[in-house]
C-alpha cells in the first residue's frame, strides 16, 4: 500500500513539473504575440487630457 502511494506521489510531482514548464513556454509565445500587437504606432501613449509636459530644471 505504501509503495502505491509513493508511486502516485512521484507521478503527481512529475506531472506538475512538466505541466508548469509547458505552460511557461507556451505562455511566453502568447505574450510575444500580444506584445507585438500593442506596439502598433496608431496607439497613443499619453492622453490629451493629461496636459502639457513641462521639463523643470534645478536652480541652485
PDB file of C-alpha atoms in Angstrom:
ATOM      1  CA  UNK A   1       0.000   0.000   0.000  1.00  0.00           C
ATOM      2  CA  UNK A   2       2.772   2.463   0.868  1.00  0.00           C
ATOM      3  CA  UNK A   3       4.558   1.648  -2.390  1.00  0.00           C
ATOM      4  CA  UNK A   4       1.398   2.516  -4.316  1.00  0.00           C
ATOM      5  CA  UNK A   5       1.115   5.868  -2.515  1.00  0.00           C
ATOM      6  CA  UNK A   6       4.799   6.635  -3.219  1.00  0.00           C
ATOM      7  CA  UNK A   7       4.390   5.843  -6.920  1.00  0.00           C
ATOM      8  CA  UNK A   8       1.290   8.030  -7.078  1.00  0.00           C
ATOM      9  CA  UNK A   9       3.010  10.963  -5.346  1.00  0.00           C
ATOM     10  CA  UNK A  10       6.134  10.713  -7.532  1.00  0.00           C
ATOM     11  CA  UNK A  11       3.953  10.583 -10.641  1.00  0.00           C
ATOM     12  CA  UNK A  12       1.981  13.591  -9.437  1.00  0.00           C
ATOM     13  CA  UNK A  13       5.166  15.596  -8.860  1.00  0.00           C
ATOM     14  CA  UNK A  14       6.486  14.718 -12.323  1.00  0.00           C
ATOM     15  CA  UNK A  15       3.132  15.630 -13.891  1.00  0.00           C
ATOM     16  CA  UNK A  16       3.010  19.004 -12.136  1.00  0.00           C
ATOM     17  CA  UNK A  17       6.602  19.827 -13.132  1.00  0.00           C
ATOM     18  CA  UNK A  18       6.012  19.038 -16.805  1.00  0.00           C
ATOM     19  CA  UNK A  19       2.738  20.945 -16.802  1.00  0.00           C
ATOM     20  CA  UNK A  20       4.334  24.049 -15.288  1.00  0.00           C
ATOM     21  CA  UNK A  21       7.203  24.017 -17.832  1.00  0.00           C
ATOM     22  CA  UNK A  22       4.767  23.531 -20.693  1.00  0.00           C
ATOM     23  CA  UNK A  23       2.592  26.438 -19.542  1.00  0.00           C
ATOM     24  CA  UNK A  24       5.637  28.670 -19.047  1.00  0.00           C
ATOM     25  CA  UNK A  25       6.977  28.158 -22.563  1.00  0.00           C
ATOM     26  CA  UNK A  26       3.534  28.192 -24.194  1.00  0.00           C
ATOM     27  CA  UNK A  27       2.538  31.378 -22.352  1.00  0.00           C
ATOM     28  CA  UNK A  28       5.785  33.080 -23.366  1.00  0.00           C
ATOM     29  CA  UNK A  29       4.892  32.715 -27.060  1.00  0.00           C
ATOM     30  CA  UNK A  30       1.431  34.175 -26.487  1.00  0.00           C
ATOM     31  CA  UNK A  31       2.898  37.129 -24.582  1.00  0.00           C
ATOM     32  CA  UNK A  32       5.197  37.916 -27.504  1.00  0.00           C
ATOM     33  CA  UNK A  33       2.257  37.962 -29.925  1.00  0.00           C
ATOM     34  CA  UNK A  34       0.201  40.197 -27.648  1.00  0.00           C
ATOM     35  CA  UNK A  35       3.172  42.499 -27.079  1.00  0.00           C
ATOM     36  CA  UNK A  36       3.704  42.874 -30.839  1.00  0.00           C
ATOM     37  CA  UNK A  37       0.068  43.917 -31.274  1.00  0.00           C
ATOM     38  CA  UNK A  38       0.402  46.593 -28.593  1.00  0.00           C
ATOM     39  CA  UNK A  39       3.421  48.172 -30.304  1.00  0.00           C
ATOM     40  CA  UNK A  40       1.431  49.480 -33.236  1.00  0.00           C
ATOM     41  CA  UNK A  41       2.162  53.188 -33.893  1.00  0.00           C
ATOM     42  CA  UNK A  42      -1.543  54.069 -34.027  1.00  0.00           C
ATOM     43  CA  UNK A  43      -1.897  53.707 -30.270  1.00  0.00           C
ATOM     44  CA  UNK A  44      -1.394  56.978 -28.379  1.00  0.00           C
ATOM     45  CA  UNK A  45       0.777  56.704 -25.310  1.00  0.00           C
ATOM     46  CA  UNK A  46      -0.403  59.848 -23.488  1.00  0.00           C
ATOM     47  CA  UNK A  47      -3.950  61.093 -23.357  1.00  0.00           C
ATOM     48  CA  UNK A  48      -4.592  64.703 -24.387  1.00  0.00           C
ATOM     49  CA  UNK A  49      -6.457  65.197 -21.123  1.00  0.00           C
ATOM     50  CA  UNK A  50      -3.185  64.941 -19.199  1.00  0.00           C
ATOM     51  CA  UNK A  51      -1.938  68.335 -20.357  1.00  0.00           C
ATOM     52  CA  UNK A  52       1.393  69.647 -21.464  1.00  0.00           C
ATOM     53  CA  UNK A  53       4.696  68.166 -20.424  1.00  0.00           C
ATOM     54  CA  UNK A  54       6.854  70.637 -18.531  1.00  0.00           C
ATOM     55  CA  UNK A  55      10.535  69.941 -18.068  1.00  0.00           C
ATOM     56  CA  UNK A  56      11.728  71.530 -14.842  1.00  0.00           C
ATOM     57  CA  UNK A  57      15.346  72.471 -14.298  1.00  0.00           C
ATOM     58  CA  UNK A  58      17.057  72.612 -10.947  1.00  0.00           C
ATOM     59  CA  UNK A  59      18.017  76.097  -9.748  1.00  0.00           C
ATOM     60  CA  UNK A  60      20.975  76.460  -7.367  1.00  0.00           C
TER      61      UNK A  60
END
